[in-house]
Tab-separated table of C-alpha atoms and ligand atoms in Angstrom:
chain	number	residue	atom	x	y	z
A	769	UNK	CA	-14.598	-46.546	-81.058
A	770	UNK	CA	-17.227	-45.549	-77.825
A	771	UNK	CA	-16.176	-44.225	-74.725
A	772	UNK	CA	-15.957	-45.312	-71.690
A	773	UNK	CA	-18.168	-45.024	-69.164
A	774	UNK	CA	-17.138	-42.459	-65.782
A	775	UNK	CA	-15.336	-39.306	-68.305
A	776	UNK	CA	-18.584	-37.255	-69.912
A	777	UNK	CA	-20.196	-36.671	-66.888
A	778	UNK	CA	-16.370	-35.640	-65.958
A	779	UNK	CA	-16.304	-33.071	-68.877
A	780	UNK	CA	-17.642	-30.638	-67.043
A	781	UNK	CA	-14.338	-30.907	-64.031
A	782	UNK	CA	-12.335	-29.663	-66.888
A	783	UNK	CA	-14.342	-26.570	-67.349
A	784	UNK	CA	-14.234	-25.909	-63.380
A	785	UNK	CA	-10.266	-25.695	-63.940
A	786	UNK	CA	-9.787	-24.480	-66.454
A	787	UNK	CA	-8.153	-20.265	-66.719
A	788	UNK	CA	-10.655	-18.461	-68.759
A	789	UNK	CA	-8.864	-16.606	-71.188
A	790	UNK	CA	-7.391	-13.360	-69.544
A	791	UNK	CA	-8.832	-13.616	-66.144
A	792	UNK	CA	-7.355	-12.800	-62.978
A	793	UNK	CA	-6.804	-15.241	-61.046
A	794	UNK	CA	-6.647	-15.031	-57.180
A	795	UNK	CA	-5.058	-17.753	-56.391
A	796	UNK	CA	-5.609	-17.270	-52.601
A	797	UNK	CA	-9.497	-17.075	-53.554
A	798	UNK	CA	-8.805	-20.978	-54.934
A	799	UNK	CA	-9.027	-24.064	-51.694
A	800	UNK	CA	-5.598	-26.042	-52.606
A	801	UNK	CA	-8.125	-28.817	-50.962
A	802	UNK	CA	-11.316	-29.110	-53.097
A	803	UNK	CA	-12.579	-32.179	-55.541
A	804	UNK	CA	-14.687	-30.202	-56.950
A	805	UNK	CA	-17.559	-32.970	-55.187
A	806	UNK	CA	-15.735	-36.451	-56.348
A	807	UNK	CA	-15.634	-39.069	-53.259
A	808	UNK	CA	-11.596	-40.923	-52.235
A	809	UNK	CA	-14.090	-43.436	-52.666
A	810	UNK	CA	-14.717	-43.542	-56.113
A	811	UNK	CA	-11.165	-41.475	-57.159
A	812	UNK	CA	-8.838	-45.403	-57.847
A	813	UNK	CA	-11.800	-46.191	-60.751
A	814	UNK	CA	-12.269	-43.416	-62.740
A	815	UNK	CA	-8.266	-42.635	-62.609
A	816	UNK	CA	-8.149	-46.651	-63.793
A	817	UNK	CA	-10.588	-45.778	-66.583
A	818	UNK	CA	-8.576	-42.676	-67.654
A	819	UNK	CA	-5.633	-44.358	-67.372
A	820	UNK	CA	-6.570	-47.430	-69.985
A	821	UNK	CA	-7.527	-44.535	-72.198
A	822	UNK	CA	-4.607	-42.847	-72.352
A	823	UNK	CA	-2.132	-45.274	-73.608
A	824	UNK	CA	-5.396	-45.627	-76.414
A	825	UNK	CA	-5.387	-42.227	-77.178
A	826	UNK	CA	-1.410	-42.216	-76.629
A	827	UNK	CA	-0.956	-45.263	-79.811
A	828	UNK	CA	-3.912	-42.973	-81.999
A	829	UNK	CA	-1.761	-40.253	-81.417
A	830	UNK	CA	1.903	-41.978	-82.312
A	831	UNK	CA	0.137	-44.422	-85.018
A	832	UNK	CA	-1.236	-40.880	-86.822
A	833	UNK	CA	1.629	-38.996	-85.945
A	834	UNK	CA	0.920	-35.710	-87.190
A	835	UNK	CA	0.554	-33.882	-84.024
A	836	UNK	CA	1.718	-33.622	-79.827
A	837	UNK	CA	1.502	-33.836	-76.819
A	838	UNK	CA	3.115	-31.256	-74.809
A	839	UNK	CA	1.944	-31.553	-70.748
A	840	UNK	CA	4.257	-29.204	-69.048
A	841	UNK	CA	4.049	-29.386	-65.285
A	842	UNK	CA	4.469	-26.067	-63.015
A	843	UNK	CA	3.962	-26.032	-58.867
A	844	UNK	CA	5.343	-24.240	-56.689
A	845	UNK	CA	7.945	-26.895	-54.407
A	846	UNK	CA	6.146	-29.775	-53.142
A	847	UNK	CA	3.737	-29.260	-55.108
A	848	UNK	CA	3.912	-32.604	-56.606
A	849	UNK	CA	4.872	-32.130	-60.328
A	850	UNK	CA	7.312	-35.354	-60.263
A	851	UNK	CA	3.961	-38.244	-58.604
A	852	UNK	CA	2.348	-37.058	-61.226
A	853	UNK	CA	4.511	-37.643	-63.414
A	854	UNK	CA	4.655	-40.937	-61.816
A	855	UNK	CA	1.210	-41.284	-60.930
A	856	UNK	CA	-0.519	-40.147	-64.004
A	857	UNK	CA	1.920	-40.864	-67.037
A	858	UNK	CA	2.575	-45.068	-65.997
A	859	UNK	CA	0.034	-46.319	-68.547
A	860	UNK	CA	1.729	-44.645	-71.131
A	861	UNK	CA	4.400	-46.396	-73.728
A	862	UNK	CA	7.715	-45.703	-73.429
A	863	UNK	CA	7.937	-45.786	-76.620
A	864	UNK	CA	6.052	-42.375	-76.890
A	865	UNK	CA	6.789	-40.425	-73.837
A	866	UNK	CA	9.634	-37.925	-73.126
A	867	UNK	CA	9.962	-35.761	-69.417
A	868	UNK	CA	11.805	-33.557	-69.268
A	869	UNK	CA	13.232	-32.142	-65.406
A	870	UNK	CA	14.801	-28.260	-66.166
A	871	UNK	CA	16.824	-26.866	-64.337
A	872	UNK	CA	19.478	-23.659	-63.787
A	873	UNK	CA	20.454	-23.108	-67.238
A	874	UNK	CA	24.409	-24.480	-67.505
A	875	UNK	CA	26.292	-23.982	-70.586
A	876	UNK	CA	25.503	-24.145	-74.020
A	877	UNK	CA	21.756	-23.481	-71.849
A	878	UNK	CA	23.589	-19.606	-71.181
A	879	UNK	CA	24.281	-19.033	-74.188
A	880	UNK	CA	20.848	-18.957	-76.370
A	881	UNK	CA	18.361	-16.762	-75.479
A	882	UNK	CA	15.864	-18.730	-72.697
A	883	UNK	CA	13.581	-20.912	-75.091
A	884	UNK	CA	16.734	-22.695	-77.356
A	885	UNK	CA	16.621	-25.362	-75.133
A	886	UNK	CA	12.686	-25.677	-74.868
A	887	UNK	CA	12.386	-26.028	-77.819
A	888	UNK	CA	14.168	-28.358	-78.735
A	889	UNK	CA	12.048	-30.941	-75.727
A	890	UNK	CA	8.920	-29.937	-77.405
A	891	UNK	CA	7.920	-33.477	-78.084
A	892	UNK	CA	7.755	-34.222	-82.206
A	893	UNK	CA	4.930	-35.537	-83.676
A	894	UNK	CA	2.992	-38.939	-82.303
A	895	UNK	CA	4.732	-38.562	-78.644
A	896	UNK	CA	3.837	-36.723	-75.637
A	897	UNK	CA	6.361	-35.137	-74.111
A	898	UNK	CA	5.801	-33.419	-70.270
A	899	UNK	CA	8.060	-30.515	-69.043
A	900	UNK	CA	8.820	-31.073	-65.221
A	901	UNK	CA	8.890	-26.925	-64.507
A	902	UNK	CA	8.902	-24.991	-68.368
A	903	UNK	CA	9.842	-21.990	-69.767
A	904	UNK	CA	7.896	-20.652	-67.387
A	905	UNK	CA	10.767	-21.127	-65.034
A	906	UNK	CA	11.696	-18.185	-66.577
A	907	UNK	CA	8.950	-15.294	-65.597
A	908	UNK	CA	8.825	-17.067	-62.050
A	909	UNK	CA	11.986	-17.970	-60.197
A	910	UNK	CA	13.839	-15.451	-62.326
A	911	UNK	CA	10.888	-12.779	-62.692
A	912	UNK	CA	10.768	-13.956	-57.848
A	913	UNK	CA	13.992	-14.087	-57.863
A	914	UNK	CA	15.486	-10.480	-59.673
A	915	UNK	CA	18.160	-12.943	-61.871
A	916	UNK	CA	16.749	-11.004	-64.937
A	917	UNK	CA	15.263	-6.784	-64.981
A	918	UNK	CA	11.891	-6.354	-65.038
A	919	UNK	CA	12.346	-4.891	-68.131
A	920	UNK	CA	13.495	-8.089	-69.790
A	921	UNK	CA	10.983	-10.639	-67.762
A	922	UNK	CA	8.400	-7.947	-68.825
A	923	UNK	CA	8.425	-8.993	-72.651
A	924	UNK	CA	8.549	-12.916	-71.420
A	925	UNK	CA	4.812	-12.853	-71.282
A	926	UNK	CA	3.931	-11.541	-75.239
A	927	UNK	CA	7.396	-14.055	-76.534
A	928	UNK	CA	6.260	-16.730	-74.911
A	929	UNK	CA	2.529	-16.972	-75.774
A	930	UNK	CA	3.714	-16.281	-79.330
A	931	UNK	CA	6.060	-19.842	-78.941
A	932	UNK	CA	3.042	-21.440	-77.658
A	933	UNK	CA	0.958	-20.011	-80.180
A	934	UNK	CA	3.415	-21.373	-83.213
A	935	UNK	CA	4.085	-24.193	-81.295
A	936	UNK	CA	0.641	-24.563	-81.701
A	937	UNK	CA	-0.336	-24.336	-85.001
A	938	UNK	CA	2.172	-26.434	-86.206
A	939	UNK	CA	0.435	-29.772	-84.006
A	940	UNK	CA	1.174	-28.541	-80.935
A	941	UNK	CA	-1.432	-29.512	-78.545
A	942	UNK	CA	-0.083	-27.648	-75.409
A	943	UNK	CA	-2.157	-28.361	-71.740
A	944	UNK	CA	-0.476	-26.071	-68.412
A	945	UNK	CA	-0.713	-27.246	-65.110
A	946	UNK	CA	-0.294	-24.896	-62.540
A	947	UNK	CA	0.681	-28.050	-59.088
A	948	UNK	CA	-1.548	-25.574	-56.344
A	949	UNK	CA	-1.235	-27.011	-52.702
A	950	UNK	CA	-1.077	-24.737	-49.528
A	951	UNK	CA	1.881	-23.228	-47.675
A	952	UNK	CA	0.186	-25.852	-44.525
A	953	UNK	CA	0.546	-28.223	-46.422
A	954	UNK	CA	3.930	-27.865	-48.497
A	955	UNK	CA	5.909	-27.671	-44.789
A	956	UNK	CA	4.092	-30.742	-44.484
A	957	UNK	CA	5.519	-31.944	-47.539
A	958	UNK	CA	8.852	-31.076	-46.217
A	959	UNK	CA	8.595	-32.050	-42.767
A	960	UNK	CA	7.900	-35.843	-44.096
A	961	UNK	CA	10.510	-35.502	-46.497
A	962	UNK	CA	12.353	-34.817	-43.875
A	963	UNK	CA	11.343	-37.368	-41.853
A	964	UNK	CA	11.413	-40.714	-43.921
A	965	UNK	CA	14.726	-42.097	-44.816
A	966	UNK	CA	13.674	-42.591	-48.990
A	967	UNK	CA	12.319	-38.874	-49.162
A	968	UNK	CA	15.224	-37.589	-47.527
A	969	UNK	CA	17.538	-37.284	-51.071
A	970	UNK	CA	14.408	-35.378	-52.049
A	971	UNK	CA	14.941	-32.581	-49.371
A	972	UNK	CA	17.391	-29.437	-50.135
A	973	UNK	CA	18.085	-27.414	-47.163
A	974	UNK	CA	17.233	-24.295	-49.396
A	975	UNK	CA	13.568	-25.853	-50.032
A	976	UNK	CA	11.941	-24.362	-46.454
A	977	UNK	CA	14.559	-20.924	-47.139
A	978	UNK	CA	12.267	-20.230	-50.687
A	979	UNK	CA	9.578	-20.239	-48.500
A	980	UNK	CA	9.717	-17.132	-47.785
A	981	UNK	CA	9.348	-16.122	-51.414
A	982	UNK	CA	6.038	-17.256	-51.140
A	983	UNK	CA	3.989	-14.382	-51.540
A	984	UNK	CA	5.668	-13.282	-54.200
A	985	UNK	CA	5.068	-17.190	-56.015
A	986	UNK	CA	1.970	-16.625	-55.752
A	987	UNK	CA	2.074	-13.404	-57.889
A	988	UNK	CA	4.506	-14.260	-60.712
A	989	UNK	CA	2.139	-17.335	-61.026
A	990	UNK	CA	-1.277	-15.609	-60.439
A	991	UNK	CA	0.486	-12.864	-63.435
A	992	UNK	CA	1.065	-15.814	-66.015
A	993	UNK	CA	-1.982	-17.287	-65.404
A	994	UNK	CA	-3.265	-13.578	-66.724
A	995	UNK	CA	-1.162	-12.664	-69.050
A	996	UNK	CA	-0.632	-16.524	-70.379
A	997	UNK	CA	-4.326	-19.157	-70.533
A	998	UNK	CA	-5.206	-18.725	-73.749
A	999	UNK	CA	-7.211	-20.041	-76.602
A	1000	UNK	CA	-3.613	-22.152	-78.590
A	1001	UNK	CA	-1.804	-23.173	-74.839
A	1002	UNK	CA	-4.570	-23.491	-72.117
A	1003	UNK	CA	-3.884	-22.641	-67.999
A	1004	UNK	CA	-5.388	-24.967	-65.735
A	1005	UNK	CA	-5.104	-24.849	-62.385
A	1006	UNK	CA	-5.356	-27.741	-60.191
A	1007	UNK	CA	-6.468	-28.067	-56.880
A	1008	UNK	CA	-3.346	-30.130	-54.787
A	1009	UNK	CA	-3.848	-30.818	-51.979
A	1010	UNK	CA	-5.486	-34.690	-51.835
A	1011	UNK	CA	-2.775	-36.185	-54.159
A	1012	UNK	CA	-5.897	-38.786	-55.658
A	1013	UNK	CA	-7.951	-35.917	-56.610
A	1014	UNK	CA	-4.685	-33.993	-57.815
A	1015	UNK	CA	-3.899	-37.265	-60.360
A	1016	UNK	CA	-7.296	-37.599	-61.255
A	1017	UNK	CA	-7.957	-34.189	-62.347
A	1018	UNK	CA	-4.460	-33.941	-64.493
A	1019	UNK	CA	-5.450	-37.173	-66.225
A	1020	UNK	CA	-9.384	-35.533	-67.054
A	1021	UNK	CA	-7.887	-32.437	-68.891
A	1022	UNK	CA	-4.974	-35.270	-70.586
A	1023	UNK	CA	-8.276	-37.820	-70.893
A	1024	UNK	CA	-10.641	-35.022	-72.950
A	1025	UNK	CA	-7.472	-33.176	-74.639
A	1026	UNK	CA	-6.714	-36.316	-76.869
A	1027	UNK	CA	-10.466	-37.005	-77.874
A	1028	UNK	CA	-10.906	-33.567	-79.412
A	1029	UNK	CA	-8.190	-34.216	-81.486
A	1030	UNK	CA	-9.855	-36.645	-83.278
A	1031	UNK	CA	-7.328	-38.464	-83.540
A	1032	UNK	CA	-7.688	-41.555	-86.410
A	1033	UNK	CA	-5.698	-44.389	-87.770
A	1034	UNK	CA	-3.506	-43.335	-90.619
A	1035	UNK	CA	-4.947	-45.372	-93.643
A	1036	UNK	CA	-2.715	-48.683	-95.304
A	1037	UNK	CA	-0.385	-47.559	-97.196
A	1038	UNK	CA	-1.447	-49.547	-100.362
A	1039	UNK	CA	-4.487	-51.180	-101.246
A	1040	UNK	CA	-4.375	-54.486	-98.648
A	1041	UNK	CA	-6.678	-57.367	-99.900
A	1042	UNK	CA	-4.481	-58.476	-102.197
A	1043	UNK	CA	-1.820	-59.472	-99.880
A	1044	UNK	CA	-1.371	-63.457	-99.090
A	1045	UNK	CA	0.482	-64.206	-95.996
A	1046	UNK	CA	2.574	-67.201	-97.616
B	2565	ADP	P1	12.778	-29.836	-58.566
B	2565	ADP	O1	12.376	-28.863	-57.711
B	2565	ADP	O2	12.407	-29.695	-60.266
B	2565	ADP	O3	12.836	-31.600	-58.130
B	2565	ADP	P2	15.678	-29.089	-57.976
B	2565	ADP	O4	15.496	-29.015	-57.258
B	2565	ADP	O5	16.854	-29.735	-59.024
B	2565	ADP	O6	14.124	-30.287	-59.080
B	2565	ADP	O7	15.572	-27.770	-58.305
B	2565	ADP	C1	15.799	-27.133	-60.525
B	2565	ADP	C2	15.806	-25.403	-59.670
B	2565	ADP	O8	16.008	-24.783	-61.220
B	2565	ADP	C3	14.730	-24.954	-59.335
B	2565	ADP	O9	15.317	-23.690	-58.398
B	2565	ADP	C4	14.344	-24.554	-60.494
B	2565	ADP	O10	13.311	-23.346	-59.995
B	2565	ADP	C5	15.313	-23.725	-61.107
B	2565	ADP	N1	15.412	-23.815	-62.058
B	2565	ADP	C6	14.549	-23.814	-63.554
B	2565	ADP	N2	14.458	-23.579	-65.041
B	2565	ADP	C7	15.644	-22.692	-64.623
B	2565	ADP	C8	15.488	-20.758	-64.663
B	2565	ADP	N3	15.244	-21.029	-66.883
B	2565	ADP	N4	16.377	-19.769	-64.051
B	2565	ADP	C9	16.961	-20.087	-62.962
B	2565	ADP	N5	16.423	-21.626	-62.094
B	2565	ADP	C10	15.887	-22.214	-63.399
């Protein structure tokens, strides 16, 4: 099937957002309000096209049922993880998608290695799995707050790469997104949450306190990007101050990845030409 018009010129965007393996990304050099030349006026139409295509590709992934897509969403508080799930995954068939939100480990999670709960949430063949936070918390919040000694968390980059490589070699296509907003934008979003009655539930008094650790989080993210941007599980830094651009960019990267998978409908189970429906 021909690609819908409007998608191919955006391949450049996918490349611009992808973190090259081994590169030392300085987040301070990335403008969180950058829209990579995309105009707001054209973004809505492009997003609609992407969501339509996403829905078609999801159907093929489901029909094929030999591989899975794992989308990892990370970001500093109020970075827009929930909004991305709502806007980008809205066109998907709920039968083929799962969202897992990773919180502070509890119960059995605490009695296993940190990847135990993560592996269980990996999507099955034919499915799209979305991680709202992920195993990267184990080298982010855990590192910033010294929840385990450095000797423990510093080994996790390699462990995560090995784990992701194993998944990838077994048919799980992995895309990792850092939704990157500025400190000012975060303050603005917290303020909005306080003012808007429909959003106060999202506000936790702990959130503004976490702002004290902003620089440490940035450092932790930079190290995760440097050590865990791999060929088999790429990281994308999404300038996310502008929600319309964030949604378009994430949808674009996902569509491009699914296109590259060259998904095929399985052959019918038997010769169908002789089948008569009476
Ligand atoms: P969210 O902010 O994602 O909407 P919550 O307000 O419930 O949801 O926050 C979840 C919290 O769980 C975050 O503060 C996050 O840092 C924390 N968390 C997630 N995974 C881990 C982990 N492995 N170790 C410690 N804390 C974690």
